[in-house]
mmCIF file of C-alpha atoms and ligand atoms in Angstrom:
data_model
loop_
_atom_site.group_PDB
_atom_site.id
_atom_site.type_symbol
_atom_site.label_atom_id
_atom_site.label_comp_id
_atom_site.label_asym_id
_atom_site.label_seq_id
_atom_site.Cartn_x
_atom_site.Cartn_y
_atom_site.Cartn_z
ATOM 1 C CA UNK A 1 97.373 89.902 116.897
ATOM 2 C CA UNK A 2 100.453 92.095 116.908
ATOM 3 C CA UNK A 3 101.018 95.795 117.205
ATOM 4 C CA UNK A 4 103.611 97.373 114.890
ATOM 5 C CA UNK A 5 104.697 100.857 115.683
ATOM 6 C CA UNK A 6 106.489 103.475 113.534
ATOM 7 C CA UNK A 7 108.929 105.810 115.116
ATOM 8 C CA UNK A 8 110.147 109.231 113.758
ATOM 9 C CA UNK A 9 107.431 109.760 111.122
ATOM 10 C CA UNK A 10 106.964 113.465 111.735
ATOM 11 C CA UNK A 11 109.785 115.835 111.266
ATOM 12 C CA UNK A 12 108.934 118.225 114.131
ATOM 13 C CA UNK A 13 108.731 115.316 116.592
ATOM 14 C CA UNK A 14 112.249 114.169 115.423
ATOM 15 C CA UNK A 15 113.451 117.725 116.188
ATOM 16 C CA UNK A 16 111.920 117.880 119.501
ATOM 17 C CA UNK A 17 113.730 114.666 120.665
ATOM 18 C CA UNK A 18 116.967 115.675 118.766
ATOM 19 C CA UNK A 19 116.854 112.433 116.851
ATOM 20 C CA UNK A 20 118.357 111.789 113.477
ATOM 21 C CA UNK A 21 115.983 111.758 110.418
ATOM 22 C CA UNK A 22 115.955 108.179 109.431
ATOM 23 C CA UNK A 23 116.450 106.895 105.848
ATOM 24 C CA UNK A 24 113.660 104.260 106.378
ATOM 25 C CA UNK A 25 110.834 104.082 108.901
ATOM 26 C CA UNK A 26 111.894 103.102 112.415
ATOM 27 C CA UNK A 27 109.879 100.026 113.478
ATOM 28 C CA UNK A 28 109.258 98.447 116.797
ATOM 29 C CA UNK A 29 106.636 96.011 118.141
ATOM 30 C CA UNK A 30 104.330 95.774 121.181
ATOM 31 C CA UNK A 31 102.918 92.423 122.337
ATOM 32 C CA UNK A 32 99.139 92.038 122.747
ATOM 33 C CA UNK A 33 99.687 92.275 126.487
ATOM 34 C CA UNK A 34 100.500 95.956 126.029
ATOM 35 C CA UNK A 35 96.978 96.747 125.165
ATOM 36 C CA UNK A 36 95.172 98.870 127.722
ATOM 37 C CA UNK A 37 91.849 97.294 128.448
ATOM 38 C CA UNK A 38 88.868 99.252 127.254
ATOM 39 C CA UNK A 39 87.493 101.853 129.771
ATOM 40 C CA UNK A 40 90.440 101.074 132.202
ATOM 41 C CA UNK A 41 92.643 103.855 133.583
ATOM 42 C CA UNK A 42 96.372 103.809 132.781
ATOM 43 C CA UNK A 43 98.476 103.196 135.869
ATOM 44 C CA UNK A 44 101.872 104.808 135.895
ATOM 45 C CA UNK A 45 104.291 101.941 136.214
ATOM 46 C CA UNK A 46 106.745 101.908 139.163
ATOM 47 C CA UNK A 47 109.821 101.636 136.942
ATOM 48 C CA UNK A 48 109.505 105.131 135.332
ATOM 49 C CA UNK A 49 109.313 108.698 136.424
ATOM 50 C CA UNK A 50 108.685 109.992 132.985
ATOM 51 C CA UNK A 51 105.807 108.434 131.091
ATOM 52 C CA UNK A 52 105.043 110.395 127.899
ATOM 53 C CA UNK A 53 101.988 110.332 125.843
ATOM 54 C CA UNK A 54 102.265 110.016 122.033
ATOM 55 C CA UNK A 55 98.989 110.250 120.179
ATOM 56 C CA UNK A 56 99.057 108.382 116.914
ATOM 57 C CA UNK A 57 96.755 107.457 113.906
ATOM 58 C CA UNK A 58 96.146 103.672 113.887
ATOM 59 C CA UNK A 59 95.435 101.362 111.002
ATOM 60 C CA UNK A 60 93.658 98.054 111.461
ATOM 61 C CA UNK A 61 94.789 95.345 109.018
ATOM 62 C CA UNK A 62 91.900 93.430 107.436
ATOM 63 C CA UNK A 63 93.568 90.484 105.792
ATOM 64 C CA UNK A 64 96.909 88.535 105.526
ATOM 65 C CA UNK A 65 99.634 90.125 103.385
ATOM 66 C CA UNK A 66 103.366 89.903 102.759
ATOM 67 C CA UNK A 67 105.430 92.043 100.382
ATOM 68 C CA UNK A 68 102.408 94.294 99.729
ATOM 69 C CA UNK A 69 102.954 96.706 96.873
ATOM 70 C CA UNK A 70 102.421 100.289 97.856
ATOM 71 C CA UNK A 71 99.686 100.728 95.146
ATOM 72 C CA UNK A 72 97.715 97.809 96.586
ATOM 73 C CA UNK A 73 98.256 98.705 100.279
ATOM 74 C CA UNK A 74 94.809 100.413 100.526
ATOM 75 C CA UNK A 75 93.161 97.024 100.112
ATOM 76 C CA UNK A 76 94.655 95.891 103.373
ATOM 77 C CA UNK A 77 92.751 98.198 105.714
ATOM 78 C CA UNK A 78 89.136 99.416 106.073
ATOM 79 C CA UNK A 79 89.322 101.088 109.400
ATOM 80 C CA UNK A 80 91.263 103.942 110.915
ATOM 81 C CA UNK A 81 91.586 104.675 114.600
ATOM 82 C CA UNK A 82 93.535 106.744 117.160
ATOM 83 C CA UNK A 83 95.621 105.636 120.121
ATOM 84 C CA UNK A 84 98.484 106.381 122.408
ATOM 85 C CA UNK A 85 101.945 104.872 122.358
ATOM 86 C CA UNK A 86 102.794 105.412 125.989
ATOM 87 C CA UNK A 87 106.532 105.674 126.388
ATOM 88 C CA UNK A 88 108.818 105.434 129.432
ATOM 89 C CA UNK A 89 111.066 108.184 128.169
ATOM 90 C CA UNK A 90 113.583 107.851 130.997
ATOM 91 C CA UNK A 91 113.877 104.104 130.359
ATOM 92 C CA UNK A 92 114.083 104.654 126.611
ATOM 93 C CA UNK A 93 116.918 107.238 127.050
ATOM 94 C CA UNK A 94 118.827 104.556 128.959
ATOM 95 C CA UNK A 95 118.174 101.962 126.274
ATOM 96 C CA UNK A 96 119.231 104.413 123.507
ATOM 97 C CA UNK A 97 122.469 105.315 125.336
ATOM 98 C CA UNK A 98 123.411 101.728 125.809
ATOM 99 C CA UNK A 99 122.239 100.671 122.255
ATOM 100 C CA UNK A 100 119.700 98.284 123.811
ATOM 101 C CA UNK A 101 116.276 97.355 122.392
ATOM 102 C CA UNK A 102 113.371 99.587 123.436
ATOM 103 C CA UNK A 103 110.814 97.008 124.678
ATOM 104 C CA UNK A 104 111.109 97.929 128.392
ATOM 105 C CA UNK A 105 110.364 101.585 127.458
ATOM 106 C CA UNK A 106 107.612 100.902 124.789
ATOM 107 C CA UNK A 107 106.029 97.493 125.167
ATOM 108 C CA UNK A 108 105.097 97.292 128.840
ATOM 109 C CA UNK A 109 101.544 96.437 130.046
ATOM 110 C CA UNK A 110 99.103 99.189 129.310
ATOM 111 C CA UNK A 111 101.473 101.081 126.879
ATOM 112 C CA UNK A 112 99.150 100.677 123.868
ATOM 113 C CA UNK A 113 95.943 102.588 123.981
ATOM 114 C CA UNK A 114 93.727 101.522 121.111
ATOM 115 C CA UNK A 115 90.695 103.808 120.846
ATOM 116 C CA UNK A 116 87.723 103.430 118.532
ATOM 117 C CA UNK A 117 87.992 102.619 114.892
ATOM 118 C CA UNK A 118 85.829 104.066 112.097
ATOM 119 C CA UNK A 119 85.429 103.092 108.430
ATOM 120 C CA UNK A 120 87.993 104.904 106.335
ATOM 121 C CA UNK A 121 85.228 106.114 104.009
ATOM 122 C CA UNK A 122 83.783 108.182 106.743
ATOM 123 C CA UNK A 123 86.982 110.148 107.299
ATOM 124 C CA UNK A 124 87.497 111.654 103.867
ATOM 125 C CA UNK A 125 91.037 112.258 102.649
ATOM 126 C CA UNK A 126 93.339 110.062 104.794
ATOM 127 C CA UNK A 127 96.301 112.112 103.721
ATOM 128 C CA UNK A 128 94.775 115.216 105.202
ATOM 129 C CA UNK A 129 93.383 114.257 108.608
ATOM 130 C CA UNK A 130 93.692 116.520 111.609
ATOM 131 C CA UNK A 131 94.057 114.778 114.963
ATOM 132 C CA UNK A 132 94.843 115.944 118.449
ATOM 133 C CA UNK A 133 95.405 114.998 122.045
ATOM 134 C CA UNK A 134 93.853 116.996 124.857
ATOM 135 C CA UNK A 135 95.397 116.787 128.338
ATOM 136 C CA UNK A 136 92.884 118.016 130.892
ATOM 137 C CA UNK A 137 91.723 121.406 129.389
ATOM 138 C CA UNK A 138 94.667 121.861 127.026
ATOM 139 C CA UNK A 139 95.333 120.586 123.483
ATOM 140 C CA UNK A 140 98.925 119.316 123.839
ATOM 141 C CA UNK A 141 99.435 117.579 120.455
ATOM 142 C CA UNK A 142 98.004 118.650 117.071
ATOM 143 C CA UNK A 143 98.923 116.653 113.946
ATOM 144 C CA UNK A 144 97.892 116.263 110.368
ATOM 145 C CA UNK A 145 98.599 113.144 108.322
ATOM 146 C CA UNK A 146 99.779 115.346 105.467
ATOM 147 C CA UNK A 147 103.010 115.872 107.433
ATOM 148 C CA UNK A 148 103.867 112.162 107.835
ATOM 149 C CA UNK A 149 107.287 111.400 106.259
ATOM 150 C CA UNK A 150 105.885 107.987 105.263
ATOM 151 C CA UNK A 151 102.134 107.823 104.417
ATOM 152 C CA UNK A 152 99.874 104.942 105.430
ATOM 153 C CA UNK A 153 100.327 103.028 102.219
ATOM 154 C CA UNK A 154 104.127 103.537 102.261
ATOM 155 C CA UNK A 155 104.192 102.121 105.828
ATOM 156 C CA UNK A 156 102.220 99.065 104.893
ATOM 157 C CA UNK A 157 104.454 98.297 101.972
ATOM 158 C CA UNK A 158 107.577 98.807 104.086
ATOM 159 C CA UNK A 159 106.418 96.895 107.161
ATOM 160 C CA UNK A 160 105.188 93.933 105.115
ATOM 161 C CA UNK A 161 108.645 93.328 103.776
ATOM 162 C CA UNK A 162 109.658 92.296 107.282
ATOM 163 C CA UNK A 163 106.473 91.051 108.952
ATOM 164 C CA UNK A 164 103.545 89.213 107.466
ATOM 165 C CA UNK A 165 100.515 91.300 108.257
ATOM 166 C CA UNK A 166 97.501 89.465 109.582
ATOM 167 C CA UNK A 167 93.861 90.368 110.011
ATOM 168 C CA UNK A 168 93.468 92.307 113.242
ATOM 169 C CA UNK A 169 97.019 93.637 113.491
ATOM 170 C CA UNK A 170 97.293 97.265 114.286
ATOM 171 C CA UNK A 171 99.892 99.709 112.981
ATOM 172 C CA UNK A 172 100.704 102.857 115.086
ATOM 173 C CA UNK A 173 101.898 105.338 112.523
ATOM 174 C CA UNK A 174 104.090 107.680 114.718
ATOM 175 C CA UNK A 175 103.471 110.723 116.804
ATOM 176 C CA UNK A 176 103.524 114.414 115.824
ATOM 177 C CA UNK A 177 105.299 117.000 118.015
ATOM 178 C CA UNK A 178 104.192 117.946 121.463
ATOM 179 C CA UNK A 179 104.874 114.777 123.415
ATOM 180 C CA UNK A 180 105.023 115.220 127.215
ATOM 181 C CA UNK A 181 104.753 113.714 130.617
ATOM 182 C CA UNK A 182 101.597 112.450 132.309
ATOM 183 C CA UNK A 183 100.836 112.595 136.071
ATOM 184 C CA UNK A 184 98.207 111.123 138.289
ATOM 185 C CA UNK A 185 94.615 112.289 137.594
ATOM 186 C CA UNK A 186 95.313 113.680 134.066
ATOM 187 C CA UNK A 187 92.634 112.935 131.579
ATOM 188 C CA UNK A 188 93.759 112.275 127.983
ATOM 189 C CA UNK A 189 91.272 112.701 125.142
ATOM 190 C CA UNK A 190 92.074 111.835 121.550
ATOM 191 C CA UNK A 191 90.222 113.233 118.457
ATOM 192 C CA UNK A 192 90.365 112.870 114.702
ATOM 193 C CA UNK A 193 88.853 116.098 113.349
ATOM 194 C CA UNK A 194 86.165 116.808 115.954
ATOM 195 C CA UNK A 195 85.319 113.164 116.730
ATOM 196 C CA UNK A 196 86.399 111.667 120.007
ATOM 197 C CA UNK A 197 88.195 108.292 119.742
ATOM 198 C CA UNK A 198 89.253 107.713 123.309
ATOM 199 C CA UNK A 199 89.329 109.295 126.724
ATOM 200 C CA UNK A 200 91.488 107.791 129.571
ATOM 201 C CA UNK A 201 92.380 108.622 133.056
ATOM 202 C CA UNK A 202 95.967 108.426 134.453
ATOM 203 C CA UNK A 203 96.363 106.761 137.876
HETATM 204 ZN ZN1 ZN B 301 105.219 106.478 119.049
#
Protein backbone atom coordinates (compact mmCIF):
# COMPACT_ATOMS: atom_id res chain seq x y z
CA UNK A 1 0.00 0.00 0.00
CA UNK A 2 0.97 3.60 -0.31
CA UNK A 3 0.18 6.73 1.65
CA UNK A 4 -0.67 9.86 -0.28
CA UNK A 5 -0.64 13.10 1.67
CA UNK A 6 -2.17 16.45 0.83
CA UNK A 7 -0.50 19.65 1.94
CA UNK A 8 -2.05 23.08 2.33
CA UNK A 9 -5.71 22.06 2.27
CA UNK A 10 -6.94 24.45 5.00
CA UNK A 11 -6.56 28.20 4.57
CA UNK A 12 -5.78 28.96 8.23
CA UNK A 13 -2.97 26.40 8.30
CA UNK A 14 -1.49 27.93 5.13
CA UNK A 15 -1.49 31.28 6.93
CA UNK A 16 0.13 29.97 10.12
CA UNK A 17 3.10 28.59 8.13
CA UNK A 18 3.16 31.66 5.85
CA UNK A 19 2.85 29.46 2.78
CA UNK A 20 1.41 30.46 -0.55
CA UNK A 21 -2.11 29.27 -1.31
CA UNK A 22 -1.62 26.64 -4.04
CA UNK A 23 -3.55 26.55 -7.33
CA UNK A 24 -3.77 22.76 -7.06
CA UNK A 25 -3.45 20.39 -4.10
CA UNK A 26 0.12 19.86 -2.86
CA UNK A 27 0.87 16.11 -2.89
CA UNK A 28 3.61 14.07 -1.26
CA UNK A 29 3.98 10.37 -0.40
CA UNK A 30 4.99 8.34 2.60
CA UNK A 31 6.25 4.75 2.24
CA UNK A 32 4.56 1.94 4.19
CA UNK A 33 7.60 1.90 6.50
CA UNK A 34 6.40 5.28 7.83
CA UNK A 35 3.38 3.70 9.52
CA UNK A 36 3.58 3.78 13.30
CA UNK A 37 2.78 0.26 14.50
CA UNK A 38 -0.51 0.01 16.39
CA UNK A 39 -0.30 0.68 20.14
CA UNK A 40 3.36 1.71 19.87
CA UNK A 41 4.68 5.04 21.15
CA UNK A 42 6.16 7.58 18.77
CA UNK A 43 9.89 8.03 19.35
CA UNK A 44 11.23 11.50 18.58
CA UNK A 45 13.93 10.84 15.96
CA UNK A 46 17.48 12.04 16.66
CA UNK A 47 17.69 14.17 13.51
CA UNK A 48 15.03 16.69 14.55
CA UNK A 49 14.47 19.15 17.37
CA UNK A 50 11.07 20.18 16.13
CA UNK A 51 8.61 17.36 15.49
CA UNK A 52 5.14 18.75 14.82
CA UNK A 53 1.81 16.95 15.03
CA UNK A 54 -0.67 17.46 12.17
CA UNK A 55 -4.03 15.79 12.73
CA UNK A 56 -5.73 14.78 9.48
CA UNK A 57 -8.85 13.03 8.20
CA UNK A 58 -7.91 9.79 6.40
CA UNK A 59 -9.57 8.04 3.48
CA UNK A 60 -9.06 4.34 2.86
CA UNK A 61 -9.27 3.40 -0.82
CA UNK A 62 -11.38 0.29 -1.49
CA UNK A 63 -10.56 -0.58 -5.13
CA UNK A 64 -8.19 0.19 -7.96
CA UNK A 65 -8.78 3.41 -9.87
CA UNK A 66 -7.11 5.78 -12.32
CA UNK A 67 -8.43 9.08 -13.71
CA UNK A 68 -11.41 8.85 -11.36
CA UNK A 69 -14.13 11.34 -12.17
CA UNK A 70 -15.04 13.57 -9.22
CA UNK A 71 -18.67 12.46 -9.41
CA UNK A 72 -17.70 8.77 -9.06
CA UNK A 73 -15.02 9.33 -6.41
CA UNK A 74 -17.38 8.34 -3.55
CA UNK A 75 -17.41 4.76 -4.91
CA UNK A 76 -13.69 4.42 -4.15
CA UNK A 77 -13.88 4.61 -0.36
CA UNK A 78 -16.10 3.10 2.33
CA UNK A 79 -14.16 4.06 5.42
CA UNK A 80 -12.92 7.27 7.01
CA UNK A 81 -10.29 7.51 9.72
CA UNK A 82 -8.08 9.92 11.56
CA UNK A 83 -4.31 10.09 11.83
CA UNK A 84 -1.24 12.24 12.33
CA UNK A 85 1.19 13.38 9.69
CA UNK A 86 4.25 13.83 11.92
CA UNK A 87 6.57 16.40 10.41
CA UNK A 88 10.15 17.30 11.25
CA UNK A 89 9.48 21.02 10.80
CA UNK A 90 13.14 22.03 11.14
CA UNK A 91 14.19 19.51 8.48
CA UNK A 92 11.28 20.60 6.27
CA UNK A 93 12.29 24.25 6.57
CA UNK A 94 15.78 23.31 5.40
CA UNK A 95 14.37 21.28 2.47
CA UNK A 96 12.05 24.14 1.48
CA UNK A 97 14.85 26.70 1.63
CA UNK A 98 17.05 24.56 -0.62
CA UNK A 99 14.18 23.55 -2.92
CA UNK A 100 14.71 19.89 -2.03
CA UNK A 101 12.10 17.13 -1.68
CA UNK A 102 10.37 16.73 1.70
CA UNK A 103 10.81 12.99 2.34
CA UNK A 104 13.35 13.32 5.16
CA UNK A 105 10.94 15.67 6.95
CA UNK A 106 7.69 13.84 6.23
CA UNK A 107 8.27 10.18 5.35
CA UNK A 108 10.55 8.91 8.12
CA UNK A 109 9.74 5.83 10.22
CA UNK A 110 6.77 6.36 12.49
CA UNK A 111 5.68 9.58 10.78
CA UNK A 112 2.30 8.17 9.73
CA UNK A 113 -0.13 7.54 12.56
CA UNK A 114 -3.11 5.68 11.15
CA UNK A 115 -5.87 5.41 13.72
CA UNK A 116 -9.12 3.49 13.52
CA UNK A 117 -11.42 3.60 10.52
CA UNK A 118 -15.20 3.60 10.57
CA UNK A 119 -17.79 3.08 7.84
CA UNK A 120 -18.53 6.45 6.25
CA UNK A 121 -22.29 5.87 6.66
CA UNK A 122 -21.78 6.06 10.41
CA UNK A 123 -20.28 9.54 10.26
CA UNK A 124 -23.11 11.48 8.62
CA UNK A 125 -22.20 14.39 6.34
CA UNK A 126 -18.54 13.93 5.36
CA UNK A 127 -18.38 17.59 4.33
CA UNK A 128 -19.27 18.71 7.84
CA UNK A 129 -17.18 16.61 10.21
CA UNK A 130 -15.63 18.12 13.31
CA UNK A 131 -12.32 16.61 14.32
CA UNK A 132 -9.73 17.48 16.93
CA UNK A 133 -6.40 16.68 18.47
CA UNK A 134 -5.90 16.81 22.20
CA UNK A 135 -2.37 17.14 23.62
CA UNK A 136 -2.37 16.10 27.26
CA UNK A 137 -5.27 18.10 28.74
CA UNK A 138 -5.60 20.68 25.97
CA UNK A 139 -7.35 20.63 22.58
CA UNK A 140 -4.63 21.95 20.26
CA UNK A 141 -6.24 21.45 16.85
CA UNK A 142 -9.87 21.77 15.86
CA UNK A 143 -10.97 21.27 12.28
CA UNK A 144 -14.07 20.81 10.22
CA UNK A 145 -14.05 19.22 6.78
CA UNK A 146 -16.29 22.06 5.54
CA UNK A 147 -13.20 24.30 5.52
CA UNK A 148 -11.14 22.01 3.26
CA UNK A 149 -10.03 23.86 0.12
CA UNK A 150 -10.41 20.57 -1.78
CA UNK A 151 -13.05 18.13 -0.58
CA UNK A 152 -12.49 14.38 -0.33
CA UNK A 153 -13.95 13.63 -3.77
CA UNK A 154 -11.94 16.46 -5.38
CA UNK A 155 -8.76 15.02 -3.86
CA UNK A 156 -9.45 11.51 -5.15
CA UNK A 157 -10.09 12.85 -8.65
CA UNK A 158 -6.94 14.97 -8.58
CA UNK A 159 -4.59 12.43 -7.01
CA UNK A 160 -5.74 9.62 -9.35
CA UNK A 161 -4.57 11.61 -12.37
CA UNK A 162 -1.02 11.02 -11.18
CA UNK A 163 -1.12 7.84 -9.10
CA UNK A 164 -3.19 4.72 -9.68
CA UNK A 165 -5.10 4.22 -6.47
CA UNK A 166 -5.17 0.70 -5.10
CA UNK A 167 -7.20 -1.09 -2.47
CA UNK A 168 -5.76 -0.32 0.96
CA UNK A 169 -4.06 2.95 -0.01
CA UNK A 170 -4.61 5.75 2.50
CA UNK A 171 -4.99 9.44 1.72
CA UNK A 172 -4.09 12.00 4.40
CA UNK A 173 -6.24 15.01 3.55
CA UNK A 174 -4.23 17.84 5.12
CA UNK A 175 -4.19 19.51 8.52
CA UNK A 176 -6.14 22.44 9.92
CA UNK A 177 -4.47 25.23 11.91
CA UNK A 178 -2.88 24.68 15.30
CA UNK A 179 0.12 22.50 14.45
CA UNK A 180 2.80 22.44 17.10
CA UNK A 181 5.73 20.70 18.67
CA UNK A 182 5.69 17.47 20.67
CA UNK A 183 7.92 16.59 23.59
CA UNK A 184 8.62 13.45 25.56
CA UNK A 185 5.68 12.07 27.56
CA UNK A 186 3.03 14.02 25.65
CA UNK A 187 -0.14 12.04 24.95
CA UNK A 188 -1.92 12.82 21.70
CA UNK A 189 -5.56 11.84 21.30
CA UNK A 190 -7.51 12.24 18.07
CA UNK A 191 -11.28 12.43 17.72
CA UNK A 192 -13.88 12.79 15.01
CA UNK A 193 -16.92 14.38 16.63
CA UNK A 194 -16.76 12.77 20.10
CA UNK A 195 -15.37 9.43 19.02
CA UNK A 196 -11.73 8.59 19.78
CA UNK A 197 -9.72 7.28 16.81
CA UNK A 198 -6.25 7.07 18.35
CA UNK A 199 -4.23 7.86 21.42
CA UNK A 200 -0.44 7.73 21.34
CA UNK A 201 2.40 8.50 23.65
CA UNK A 202 5.53 10.44 22.68
CA UNK A 203 8.89 9.07 23.81
ZN1 LIG B 1 0.03 17.12 6.76
